[in-house]
């Protein structure tokens, strides 16, 4: 199967979608940004053997790719709009492409994003890049910079589950419903789109947790020129994670990475409003620490002592599956 037949068969869609003047099938997509909105753009790449295990079911690859990419739009408090996709394939395999394309289309519909173009080529290693585009009211994008000393640090959801899901794939335990939960947290990130958009008026700075809480919070603090005190016992961990991996739960919650939850810097007086929004949406939101004028990120134990020797997070150039 040639490149153009592959695109026509698996990725051409009948509907153009809102704002799409010209989509798949031309050299460029022609897109119309709504009045009063700014375009936010991000790109994510998954490489077989680095971000997912060889032989991973194509539907899982599609959901992981799109969830990770759209999470960056959530980090900016943006509304998803368009997706472009680049595939490097070892071979043109209908048995892989058909379920991948079907899962990608289904997940894109769930997340409110439209595939409008991309590229395919042949290469030795399966590699997938998703560039996502979204809208945010002009001047209202949530950025890493903007935190202030005295802000509270809030995180959504529970942390460490994705790393535990990977562990169940590397060293499979006995079949159990909890194993499925952890693997779904690895395979199927849930971008916090609605939460981020509704919290936008209350939040000073934020980002999503992809490389690990310590690493990503460190990025936010660096961008704002500040530090933070983080209480390790407040870091939210699921009951499943603590039951299955009690000795690793805290370290994975701090540094495991790829949870794709939100980490936010919020003025102390805005915290109650944020918690009400999260409760209304059915999303856990936890206050885990405080931004400080003194530089550096300090992790404190129950006695208030600073912990040392903690890994900061995932490094794409050092670690691989």
PDB file of C-alpha atoms in Angstrom:
ATOM      1  CA  UNK A   1       0.000   0.000   0.000  1.00  0.00           C
ATOM      2  CA  UNK A   2       1.400   3.408  -0.991  1.00  0.00           C
ATOM      3  CA  UNK A   3       1.494   6.516   1.187  1.00  0.00           C
ATOM      4  CA  UNK A   4      -1.461   8.251  -0.432  1.00  0.00           C
ATOM      5  CA  UNK A   5      -3.615   5.132  -0.400  1.00  0.00           C
ATOM      6  CA  UNK A   6      -2.738   4.658   3.278  1.00  0.00           C
ATOM      7  CA  UNK A   7      -3.859   8.211   4.071  1.00  0.00           C
ATOM      8  CA  UNK A   8      -7.011   7.908   1.972  1.00  0.00           C
ATOM      9  CA  UNK A   9      -8.021   4.582   3.491  1.00  0.00           C
ATOM     10  CA  UNK A  10      -7.339   5.238   7.171  1.00  0.00           C
ATOM     11  CA  UNK A  11      -7.266   8.972   7.832  1.00  0.00           C
ATOM     12  CA  UNK A  12      -9.483  10.804   5.340  1.00  0.00           C
ATOM     13  CA  UNK A  13     -12.686  12.026   6.924  1.00  0.00           C
ATOM     14  CA  UNK A  14     -15.848  13.317   5.339  1.00  0.00           C
ATOM     15  CA  UNK A  15     -16.441  16.147   7.801  1.00  0.00           C
ATOM     16  CA  UNK A  16     -14.137  19.155   7.745  1.00  0.00           C
ATOM     17  CA  UNK A  17     -15.023  20.427  11.211  1.00  0.00           C
ATOM     18  CA  UNK A  18     -15.420  23.918  12.611  1.00  0.00           C
ATOM     19  CA  UNK A  19     -12.824  26.380  11.346  1.00  0.00           C
ATOM     20  CA  UNK A  20     -11.386  23.965   8.763  1.00  0.00           C
ATOM     21  CA  UNK A  21     -11.331  25.651   5.363  1.00  0.00           C
ATOM     22  CA  UNK A  22      -9.216  22.890   3.794  1.00  0.00           C
ATOM     23  CA  UNK A  23      -8.168  19.747   5.647  1.00  0.00           C
ATOM     24  CA  UNK A  24      -6.600  16.429   4.682  1.00  0.00           C
ATOM     25  CA  UNK A  25      -5.776  16.023   1.008  1.00  0.00           C
ATOM     26  CA  UNK A  26      -3.937  19.264   0.239  1.00  0.00           C
ATOM     27  CA  UNK A  27      -0.355  20.386   0.836  1.00  0.00           C
ATOM     28  CA  UNK A  28      -1.477  22.465   3.816  1.00  0.00           C
ATOM     29  CA  UNK A  29      -4.514  22.666   6.023  1.00  0.00           C
ATOM     30  CA  UNK A  30      -6.214  26.058   5.873  1.00  0.00           C
ATOM     31  CA  UNK A  31      -7.688  26.944   9.261  1.00  0.00           C
ATOM     32  CA  UNK A  32      -9.712  29.860  10.578  1.00  0.00           C
ATOM     33  CA  UNK A  33      -9.046  31.062  14.122  1.00  0.00           C
ATOM     34  CA  UNK A  34     -12.187  32.525  15.752  1.00  0.00           C
ATOM     35  CA  UNK A  35     -12.262  36.240  16.466  1.00  0.00           C
ATOM     36  CA  UNK A  36     -11.005  37.174  19.914  1.00  0.00           C
ATOM     37  CA  UNK A  37      -9.127  33.899  20.363  1.00  0.00           C
ATOM     38  CA  UNK A  38      -5.430  33.040  20.322  1.00  0.00           C
ATOM     39  CA  UNK A  39      -4.072  29.832  18.815  1.00  0.00           C
ATOM     40  CA  UNK A  40      -2.064  27.597  21.142  1.00  0.00           C
ATOM     41  CA  UNK A  41       0.046  24.804  19.640  1.00  0.00           C
ATOM     42  CA  UNK A  42       1.975  21.882  21.105  1.00  0.00           C
ATOM     43  CA  UNK A  43       3.558  18.696  19.777  1.00  0.00           C
ATOM     44  CA  UNK A  44       4.170  15.316  21.415  1.00  0.00           C
ATOM     45  CA  UNK A  45       6.177  12.357  20.102  1.00  0.00           C
ATOM     46  CA  UNK A  46       6.017   8.695  21.119  1.00  0.00           C
ATOM     47  CA  UNK A  47       8.782   6.275  20.127  1.00  0.00           C
ATOM     48  CA  UNK A  48       8.368   2.520  20.378  1.00  0.00           C
ATOM     49  CA  UNK A  49      10.734   1.164  23.005  1.00  0.00           C
ATOM     50  CA  UNK A  50      11.068   4.536  24.737  1.00  0.00           C
ATOM     51  CA  UNK A  51       7.480   5.570  25.469  1.00  0.00           C
ATOM     52  CA  UNK A  52       5.633   2.301  24.960  1.00  0.00           C
ATOM     53  CA  UNK A  53       6.579  -1.359  24.793  1.00  0.00           C
ATOM     54  CA  UNK A  54       7.103  -3.090  21.445  1.00  0.00           C
ATOM     55  CA  UNK A  55       3.980  -4.987  20.517  1.00  0.00           C
ATOM     56  CA  UNK A  56       1.618  -2.624  22.365  1.00  0.00           C
ATOM     57  CA  UNK A  57      -1.883  -2.846  20.919  1.00  0.00           C
ATOM     58  CA  UNK A  58      -2.406  -0.060  18.365  1.00  0.00           C
ATOM     59  CA  UNK A  59      -5.564   1.185  20.113  1.00  0.00           C
ATOM     60  CA  UNK A  60      -3.496   1.793  23.262  1.00  0.00           C
ATOM     61  CA  UNK A  61      -0.846   3.647  21.274  1.00  0.00           C
ATOM     62  CA  UNK A  62      -3.503   5.922  19.751  1.00  0.00           C
ATOM     63  CA  UNK A  63      -5.112   6.751  23.098  1.00  0.00           C
ATOM     64  CA  UNK A  64      -1.776   7.351  24.801  1.00  0.00           C
ATOM     65  CA  UNK A  65      -0.531   9.596  21.999  1.00  0.00           C
ATOM     66  CA  UNK A  66      -3.633  11.751  21.836  1.00  0.00           C
ATOM     67  CA  UNK A  67      -4.179  11.965  25.579  1.00  0.00           C
ATOM     68  CA  UNK A  68      -0.604  13.077  26.190  1.00  0.00           C
ATOM     69  CA  UNK A  69      -0.719  15.678  23.424  1.00  0.00           C
ATOM     70  CA  UNK A  70      -4.108  17.153  24.352  1.00  0.00           C
ATOM     71  CA  UNK A  71      -3.004  17.376  27.986  1.00  0.00           C
ATOM     72  CA  UNK A  72      -0.716  20.228  26.892  1.00  0.00           C
ATOM     73  CA  UNK A  73      -3.816  22.099  25.710  1.00  0.00           C
ATOM     74  CA  UNK A  74      -5.390  21.510  29.105  1.00  0.00           C
ATOM     75  CA  UNK A  75      -2.243  22.928  30.712  1.00  0.00           C
ATOM     76  CA  UNK A  76      -2.858  26.165  28.795  1.00  0.00           C
ATOM     77  CA  UNK A  77      -6.585  26.097  29.715  1.00  0.00           C
ATOM     78  CA  UNK A  78      -7.343  25.889  25.985  1.00  0.00           C
ATOM     79  CA  UNK A  79     -10.193  24.334  24.011  1.00  0.00           C
ATOM     80  CA  UNK A  80      -8.982  21.633  21.553  1.00  0.00           C
ATOM     81  CA  UNK A  81      -9.535  22.316  17.868  1.00  0.00           C
ATOM     82  CA  UNK A  82      -7.224  20.550  15.396  1.00  0.00           C
ATOM     83  CA  UNK A  83      -4.681  17.765  15.180  1.00  0.00           C
ATOM     84  CA  UNK A  84      -1.917  16.986  12.693  1.00  0.00           C
ATOM     85  CA  UNK A  85      -0.275  13.566  12.763  1.00  0.00           C
ATOM     86  CA  UNK A  86       3.117  12.307  11.572  1.00  0.00           C
ATOM     87  CA  UNK A  87       3.738   8.558  11.414  1.00  0.00           C
ATOM     88  CA  UNK A  88       7.011   6.749  10.826  1.00  0.00           C
ATOM     89  CA  UNK A  89       6.122   3.118  10.146  1.00  0.00           C
ATOM     90  CA  UNK A  90       8.433   0.113   9.703  1.00  0.00           C
ATOM     91  CA  UNK A  91       5.902  -1.203   7.184  1.00  0.00           C
ATOM     92  CA  UNK A  92       2.428  -0.537   5.880  1.00  0.00           C
ATOM     93  CA  UNK A  93       0.439  -3.036   7.933  1.00  0.00           C
ATOM     94  CA  UNK A  94      -3.375  -2.904   7.657  1.00  0.00           C
ATOM     95  CA  UNK A  95      -3.707  -5.085  10.767  1.00  0.00           C
ATOM     96  CA  UNK A  96      -1.987  -2.336  12.770  1.00  0.00           C
ATOM     97  CA  UNK A  97      -3.259   0.741  10.935  1.00  0.00           C
ATOM     98  CA  UNK A  98      -6.953  -0.095  10.992  1.00  0.00           C
ATOM     99  CA  UNK A  99      -7.371  -0.391  14.790  1.00  0.00           C
ATOM    100  CA  UNK A 100      -4.964   2.521  15.344  1.00  0.00           C
ATOM    101  CA  UNK A 101      -6.937   4.817  13.032  1.00  0.00           C
ATOM    102  CA  UNK A 102     -10.264   3.716  14.512  1.00  0.00           C
ATOM    103  CA  UNK A 103      -9.102   4.336  18.089  1.00  0.00           C
ATOM    104  CA  UNK A 104      -7.560   7.667  17.123  1.00  0.00           C
ATOM    105  CA  UNK A 105     -10.808   8.835  15.511  1.00  0.00           C
ATOM    106  CA  UNK A 106     -12.891   7.707  18.491  1.00  0.00           C
ATOM    107  CA  UNK A 107     -10.602   9.359  21.043  1.00  0.00           C
ATOM    108  CA  UNK A 108     -10.384  12.543  18.961  1.00  0.00           C
ATOM    109  CA  UNK A 109     -14.171  12.784  18.953  1.00  0.00           C
ATOM    110  CA  UNK A 110     -14.256  12.332  22.744  1.00  0.00           C
ATOM    111  CA  UNK A 111     -11.683  15.104  23.204  1.00  0.00           C
ATOM    112  CA  UNK A 112     -13.282  17.442  20.684  1.00  0.00           C
ATOM    113  CA  UNK A 113     -10.329  17.613  18.304  1.00  0.00           C
ATOM    114  CA  UNK A 114     -10.253  17.153  14.514  1.00  0.00           C
ATOM    115  CA  UNK A 115      -7.513  15.535  12.394  1.00  0.00           C
ATOM    116  CA  UNK A 116      -6.699  18.013   9.610  1.00  0.00           C
ATOM    117  CA  UNK A 117      -3.416  16.792   8.121  1.00  0.00           C
ATOM    118  CA  UNK A 118      -0.047  15.177   8.629  1.00  0.00           C
ATOM    119  CA  UNK A 119       2.577  12.978   7.020  1.00  0.00           C
ATOM    120  CA  UNK A 120       3.561   9.324   6.759  1.00  0.00           C
ATOM    121  CA  UNK A 121       6.943   7.817   5.982  1.00  0.00           C
ATOM    122  CA  UNK A 122       8.852   4.575   6.358  1.00  0.00           C
ATOM    123  CA  UNK A 123      11.506   4.052   9.018  1.00  0.00           C
ATOM    124  CA  UNK A 124      13.024   1.387  11.244  1.00  0.00           C
ATOM    125  CA  UNK A 125      11.338   2.467  14.502  1.00  0.00           C
ATOM    126  CA  UNK A 126       7.636   3.110  14.960  1.00  0.00           C
ATOM    127  CA  UNK A 127       7.413   6.823  15.802  1.00  0.00           C
ATOM    128  CA  UNK A 128       4.298   8.961  16.152  1.00  0.00           C
ATOM    129  CA  UNK A 129       4.052  12.730  16.524  1.00  0.00           C
ATOM    130  CA  UNK A 130       0.815  14.561  17.261  1.00  0.00           C
ATOM    131  CA  UNK A 131       0.685  18.327  16.929  1.00  0.00           C
ATOM    132  CA  UNK A 132      -2.379  19.766  18.633  1.00  0.00           C
ATOM    133  CA  UNK A 133      -3.953  23.178  18.190  1.00  0.00           C
ATOM    134  CA  UNK A 134      -6.452  24.864  20.461  1.00  0.00           C
ATOM    135  CA  UNK A 135      -8.102  28.183  21.224  1.00  0.00           C
ATOM    136  CA  UNK A 136      -7.948  30.376  24.279  1.00  0.00           C
ATOM    137  CA  UNK A 137      -9.448  33.858  24.768  1.00  0.00           C
ATOM    138  CA  UNK A 138      -6.827  36.459  23.896  1.00  0.00           C
ATOM    139  CA  UNK A 139      -4.454  37.086  26.763  1.00  0.00           C
ATOM    140  CA  UNK A 140      -5.889  34.326  28.960  1.00  0.00           C
ATOM    141  CA  UNK A 141      -3.625  31.347  28.228  1.00  0.00           C
ATOM    142  CA  UNK A 142      -2.395  29.665  31.407  1.00  0.00           C
ATOM    143  CA  UNK A 143       1.417  29.730  31.433  1.00  0.00           C
ATOM    144  CA  UNK A 144       4.218  28.424  33.644  1.00  0.00           C
ATOM    145  CA  UNK A 145       5.273  31.913  34.695  1.00  0.00           C
ATOM    146  CA  UNK A 146       3.160  34.077  36.948  1.00  0.00           C
ATOM    147  CA  UNK A 147       3.332  32.331  40.337  1.00  0.00           C
ATOM    148  CA  UNK A 148       3.800  34.538  43.403  1.00  0.00           C
ATOM    149  CA  UNK A 149       5.272  33.863  46.826  1.00  0.00           C
ATOM    150  CA  UNK A 150       2.511  32.712  49.166  1.00  0.00           C
ATOM    151  CA  UNK A 151       0.560  30.909  46.448  1.00  0.00           C
ATOM    152  CA  UNK A 152      -0.748  27.438  47.209  1.00  0.00           C
ATOM    153  CA  UNK A 153       0.261  24.537  44.983  1.00  0.00           C
ATOM    154  CA  UNK A 154      -2.688  22.429  43.814  1.00  0.00           C
ATOM    155  CA  UNK A 155      -2.598  19.176  41.850  1.00  0.00           C
ATOM    156  CA  UNK A 156      -5.465  17.339  40.184  1.00  0.00           C
ATOM    157  CA  UNK A 157      -6.203  13.638  40.434  1.00  0.00           C
ATOM    158  CA  UNK A 158      -3.797  11.122  41.917  1.00  0.00           C
ATOM    159  CA  UNK A 159      -0.130  10.745  41.030  1.00  0.00           C
ATOM    160  CA  UNK A 160       2.059   7.699  40.436  1.00  0.00           C
ATOM    161  CA  UNK A 161      -0.614   5.504  38.848  1.00  0.00           C
ATOM    162  CA  UNK A 162       0.837   5.731  35.350  1.00  0.00           C
ATOM    163  CA  UNK A 163       4.272   4.618  36.550  1.00  0.00           C
ATOM    164  CA  UNK A 164       2.626   1.739  38.381  1.00  0.00           C
ATOM    165  CA  UNK A 165       0.756   0.835  35.199  1.00  0.00           C
ATOM    166  CA  UNK A 166       4.059   0.614  33.369  1.00  0.00           C
ATOM    167  CA  UNK A 167       5.413  -1.595  36.152  1.00  0.00           C
ATOM    168  CA  UNK A 168       2.551  -4.055  35.658  1.00  0.00           C
ATOM    169  CA  UNK A 169       3.543  -4.299  31.986  1.00  0.00           C
ATOM    170  CA  UNK A 170       7.256  -4.727  32.656  1.00  0.00           C
ATOM    171  CA  UNK A 171       6.737  -7.251  35.466  1.00  0.00           C
ATOM    172  CA  UNK A 172       3.173  -8.580  35.147  1.00  0.00           C
ATOM    173  CA  UNK A 173       1.519  -9.523  38.445  1.00  0.00           C
ATOM    174  CA  UNK A 174      -1.352 -11.953  38.809  1.00  0.00           C
ATOM    175  CA  UNK A 175      -4.501 -10.802  36.964  1.00  0.00           C
ATOM    176  CA  UNK A 176      -6.550  -8.416  39.089  1.00  0.00           C
ATOM    177  CA  UNK A 177      -9.031  -5.595  38.519  1.00  0.00           C
ATOM    178  CA  UNK A 178      -6.532  -3.162  40.049  1.00  0.00           C
ATOM    179  CA  UNK A 179      -3.998  -4.082  37.381  1.00  0.00           C
ATOM    180  CA  UNK A 180      -6.434  -3.017  34.694  1.00  0.00           C
ATOM    181  CA  UNK A 181      -7.000   0.317  36.454  1.00  0.00           C
ATOM    182  CA  UNK A 182      -3.269   1.065  36.621  1.00  0.00           C
ATOM    183  CA  UNK A 183      -2.682   0.049  33.016  1.00  0.00           C
ATOM    184  CA  UNK A 184      -5.535   2.282  31.866  1.00  0.00           C
ATOM    185  CA  UNK A 185      -3.892   5.178  33.690  1.00  0.00           C
ATOM    186  CA  UNK A 186      -0.766   4.492  31.635  1.00  0.00           C
ATOM    187  CA  UNK A 187      -2.450   3.844  28.293  1.00  0.00           C
ATOM    188  CA  UNK A 188      -5.285   6.361  28.463  1.00  0.00           C
ATOM    189  CA  UNK A 189      -4.359   9.758  29.907  1.00  0.00           C
ATOM    190  CA  UNK A 190      -7.364  11.947  30.670  1.00  0.00           C
ATOM    191  CA  UNK A 191      -6.571  15.602  29.899  1.00  0.00           C
ATOM    192  CA  UNK A 192      -8.145  17.884  32.506  1.00  0.00           C
ATOM    193  CA  UNK A 193      -9.699  20.166  29.882  1.00  0.00           C
ATOM    194  CA  UNK A 194     -12.899  21.232  31.640  1.00  0.00           C
ATOM    195  CA  UNK A 195     -11.161  21.656  34.980  1.00  0.00           C
ATOM    196  CA  UNK A 196      -8.434  23.879  33.539  1.00  0.00           C
ATOM    197  CA  UNK A 197     -10.858  26.094  31.626  1.00  0.00           C
ATOM    198  CA  UNK A 198     -13.122  26.613  34.620  1.00  0.00           C
ATOM    199  CA  UNK A 199     -10.196  27.260  36.966  1.00  0.00           C
ATOM    200  CA  UNK A 200      -8.527  29.716  34.593  1.00  0.00           C
ATOM    201  CA  UNK A 201      -9.864  32.879  36.308  1.00  0.00           C
ATOM    202  CA  UNK A 202      -8.514  31.668  39.679  1.00  0.00           C
ATOM    203  CA  UNK A 203      -5.046  30.405  38.682  1.00  0.00           C
ATOM    204  CA  UNK A 204      -1.805  32.367  38.322  1.00  0.00           C
ATOM    205  CA  UNK A 205       0.409  29.708  36.703  1.00  0.00           C
ATOM    206  CA  UNK A 206       0.225  26.055  35.776  1.00  0.00           C
ATOM    207  CA  UNK A 207       1.360  23.127  33.671  1.00  0.00           C
ATOM    208  CA  UNK A 208       0.643  19.437  33.247  1.00  0.00           C
ATOM    209  CA  UNK A 209       2.654  16.714  34.959  1.00  0.00           C
ATOM    210  CA  UNK A 210       4.427  14.734  32.263  1.00  0.00           C
ATOM    211  CA  UNK A 211       7.997  14.357  33.543  1.00  0.00           C
ATOM    212  CA  UNK A 212       7.093  13.921  37.215  1.00  0.00           C
ATOM    213  CA  UNK A 213       5.751  16.269  39.886  1.00  0.00           C
ATOM    214  CA  UNK A 214       9.156  17.387  41.141  1.00  0.00           C
ATOM    215  CA  UNK A 215      10.536  18.009  37.664  1.00  0.00           C
ATOM    216  CA  UNK A 216       7.484  19.842  36.358  1.00  0.00           C
ATOM    217  CA  UNK A 217       6.871  21.897  39.488  1.00  0.00           C
ATOM    218  CA  UNK A 218      10.543  22.796  39.227  1.00  0.00           C
ATOM    219  CA  UNK A 219       9.903  24.129  35.696  1.00  0.00           C
ATOM    220  CA  UNK A 220       7.051  26.300  36.981  1.00  0.00           C
ATOM    221  CA  UNK A 221       9.143  27.669  39.825  1.00  0.00           C
ATOM    222  CA  UNK A 222      12.097  28.391  37.557  1.00  0.00           C
ATOM    223  CA  UNK A 223       9.855  30.274  35.117  1.00  0.00           C
ATOM    224  CA  UNK A 224       8.534  32.383  37.995  1.00  0.00           C
ATOM    225  CA  UNK A 225      11.906  32.833  39.756  1.00  0.00           C
ATOM    226  CA  UNK A 226      10.632  31.299  43.008  1.00  0.00           C
ATOM    227  CA  UNK A 227      10.842  28.218  45.227  1.00  0.00           C
ATOM    228  CA  UNK A 228       8.395  26.004  47.102  1.00  0.00           C
ATOM    229  CA  UNK A 229       7.817  23.844  50.152  1.00  0.00           C
ATOM    230  CA  UNK A 230       5.986  20.631  49.268  1.00  0.00           C
ATOM    231  CA  UNK A 231       4.577  18.302  51.937  1.00  0.00           C
ATOM    232  CA  UNK A 232       5.089  14.718  50.809  1.00  0.00           C
ATOM    233  CA  UNK A 233       2.224  13.328  52.891  1.00  0.00           C
ATOM    234  CA  UNK A 234      -0.234  15.592  51.054  1.00  0.00           C
ATOM    235  CA  UNK A 235       0.711  14.324  47.587  1.00  0.00           C
ATOM    236  CA  UNK A 236      -2.417  12.435  46.426  1.00  0.00           C
ATOM    237  CA  UNK A 237      -2.010   8.725  45.760  1.00  0.00           C
ATOM    238  CA  UNK A 238      -4.752   6.305  44.807  1.00  0.00           C
ATOM    239  CA  UNK A 239      -5.770   3.510  47.129  1.00  0.00           C
ATOM    240  CA  UNK A 240      -4.959   1.081  44.307  1.00  0.00           C
ATOM    241  CA  UNK A 241      -1.393   2.351  44.001  1.00  0.00           C
ATOM    242  CA  UNK A 242      -0.779   2.216  47.749  1.00  0.00           C
ATOM    243  CA  UNK A 243      -2.273  -1.242  48.022  1.00  0.00           C
ATOM    244  CA  UNK A 244      -0.359  -2.697  45.063  1.00  0.00           C
ATOM    245  CA  UNK A 245       2.980  -0.897  45.444  1.00  0.00           C
ATOM    246  CA  UNK A 246       3.154   0.467  49.017  1.00  0.00           C
ATOM    247  CA  UNK A 247       6.948   0.836  49.069  1.00  0.00           C
ATOM    248  CA  UNK A 248       7.126   2.648  45.721  1.00  0.00           C
ATOM    249  CA  UNK A 249       3.953   4.744  45.848  1.00  0.00           C
ATOM    250  CA  UNK A 250       5.457   7.954  47.207  1.00  0.00           C
ATOM    251  CA  UNK A 251       8.537   7.957  44.962  1.00  0.00           C
ATOM    252  CA  UNK A 252       6.403   7.261  41.884  1.00  0.00           C
ATOM    253  CA  UNK A 253       3.942   9.994  42.867  1.00  0.00           C
ATOM    254  CA  UNK A 254       6.800  12.474  43.156  1.00  0.00           C
ATOM    255  CA  UNK A 255       8.899  11.405  40.180  1.00  0.00           C
ATOM    256  CA  UNK A 256       7.221   8.652  38.166  1.00  0.00           C
ATOM    257  CA  UNK A 257       5.956  10.955  35.431  1.00  0.00           C
ATOM    258  CA  UNK A 258       3.344  10.739  32.688  1.00  0.00           C
ATOM    259  CA  UNK A 259       0.336  11.184  34.954  1.00  0.00           C
ATOM    260  CA  UNK A 260      -0.791  14.169  32.831  1.00  0.00           C
ATOM    261  CA  UNK A 261      -2.514  15.798  35.784  1.00  0.00           C
ATOM    262  CA  UNK A 262      -2.451  19.556  36.403  1.00  0.00           C
ATOM    263  CA  UNK A 263      -0.088  21.360  38.771  1.00  0.00           C
ATOM    264  CA  UNK A 264      -1.284  24.893  39.570  1.00  0.00           C
ATOM    265  CA  UNK A 265      -0.127  27.956  41.491  1.00  0.00           C
ATOM    266  CA  UNK A 266      -3.122  29.654  43.105  1.00  0.00           C
ATOM    267  CA  UNK A 267      -3.469  32.635  45.438  1.00  0.00           C
ATOM    268  CA  UNK A 268      -4.431  31.370  48.898  1.00  0.00           C
ATOM    269  CA  UNK A 269      -7.748  33.239  48.877  1.00  0.00           C
ATOM    270  CA  UNK A 270      -8.708  31.566  45.580  1.00  0.00           C
ATOM    271  CA  UNK A 271      -8.257  28.002  46.833  1.00  0.00           C
ATOM    272  CA  UNK A 272     -11.842  27.547  48.144  1.00  0.00           C
ATOM    273  CA  UNK A 273     -13.272  28.597  44.767  1.00  0.00           C
ATOM    274  CA  UNK A 274     -10.938  26.157  42.996  1.00  0.00           C
ATOM    275  CA  UNK A 275     -11.964  23.304  45.271  1.00  0.00           C
ATOM    276  CA  UNK A 276     -15.640  24.030  44.601  1.00  0.00           C
ATOM    277  CA  UNK A 277     -15.060  23.911  40.841  1.00  0.00           C
ATOM    278  CA  UNK A 278     -13.226  20.598  41.127  1.00  0.00           C
ATOM    279  CA  UNK A 279     -15.916  19.124  43.359  1.00  0.00           C
ATOM    280  CA  UNK A 280     -18.611  20.140  40.904  1.00  0.00           C
ATOM    281  CA  UNK A 281     -16.686  18.402  38.101  1.00  0.00           C
ATOM    282  CA  UNK A 282     -15.991  15.311  40.207  1.00  0.00           C
ATOM    283  CA  UNK A 283     -12.200  15.784  40.062  1.00  0.00           C
ATOM    284  CA  UNK A 284      -9.919  15.492  43.083  1.00  0.00           C
ATOM    285  CA  UNK A 285      -7.914  18.684  43.687  1.00  0.00           C
ATOM    286  CA  UNK A 286      -5.328  18.714  46.488  1.00  0.00           C
ATOM    287  CA  UNK A 287      -3.337  21.459  48.189  1.00  0.00           C
ATOM    288  CA  UNK A 288       0.195  20.042  48.543  1.00  0.00           C
ATOM    289  CA  UNK A 289       2.382  23.019  49.394  1.00  0.00           C
ATOM    290  CA  UNK A 290       3.287  26.658  49.171  1.00  0.00           C
ATOM    291  CA  UNK A 291       5.299  28.841  46.788  1.00  0.00           C
ATOM    292  CA  UNK A 292       8.137  30.666  48.561  1.00  0.00           C
ATOM    293  CA  UNK A 293      10.362  33.626  47.792  1.00  0.00           C
ATOM    294  CA  UNK A 294      13.398  31.502  48.731  1.00  0.00           C
ATOM    295  CA  UNK A 295      14.560  29.587  45.635  1.00  0.00           C
ATOM    296  CA  UNK A 296      14.637  25.803  45.471  1.00  0.00           C
ATOM    297  CA  UNK A 297      12.061  23.053  45.781  1.00  0.00           C
ATOM    298  CA  UNK A 298      12.005  21.452  49.208  1.00  0.00           C
ATOM    299  CA  UNK A 299      10.147  18.194  49.940  1.00  0.00           C
ATOM    300  CA  UNK A 300       9.177  18.010  53.617  1.00  0.00           C
ATOM    301  CA  UNK A 301       8.316  14.888  55.584  1.00  0.00           C
ATOM    302  CA  UNK A 302       5.714  14.636  58.349  1.00  0.00           C
ATOM    303  CA  UNK A 303       8.174  16.123  60.862  1.00  0.00           C
ATOM    304  CA  UNK A 304       8.914  19.076  58.611  1.00  0.00           C
ATOM    305  CA  UNK A 305      12.382  17.805  57.713  1.00  0.00           C
ATOM    306  CA  UNK A 306      13.690  18.333  54.180  1.00  0.00           C
ATOM    307  CA  UNK A 307      14.116  15.111  52.235  1.00  0.00           C
ATOM    308  CA  UNK A 308      17.189  14.695  50.077  1.00  0.00           C
ATOM    309  CA  UNK A 309      18.297  12.350  47.315  1.00  0.00           C
ATOM    310  CA  UNK A 310      14.953  12.280  45.483  1.00  0.00           C
ATOM    311  CA  UNK A 311      15.001  11.762  41.734  1.00  0.00           C
ATOM    312  CA  UNK A 312      13.456  14.731  39.968  1.00  0.00           C
ATOM    313  CA  UNK A 313      11.675  12.867  37.167  1.00  0.00           C
ATOM    314  CA  UNK A 314      11.758  11.300  33.745  1.00  0.00           C
ATOM    315  CA  UNK A 315      14.579  12.131  31.312  1.00  0.00           C
ATOM    316  CA  UNK A 316      13.894  11.099  27.709  1.00  0.00           C
ATOM    317  CA  UNK A 317      17.621  10.905  26.945  1.00  0.00           C
ATOM    318  CA  UNK A 318      18.521   8.661  29.877  1.00  0.00           C
ATOM    319  CA  UNK A 319      15.613   6.309  30.411  1.00  0.00           C
ATOM    320  CA  UNK A 320      13.675   4.036  28.117  1.00  0.00           C
ATOM    321  CA  UNK A 321      11.226   1.223  28.552  1.00  0.00           C
TER     322      UNK A 321
END
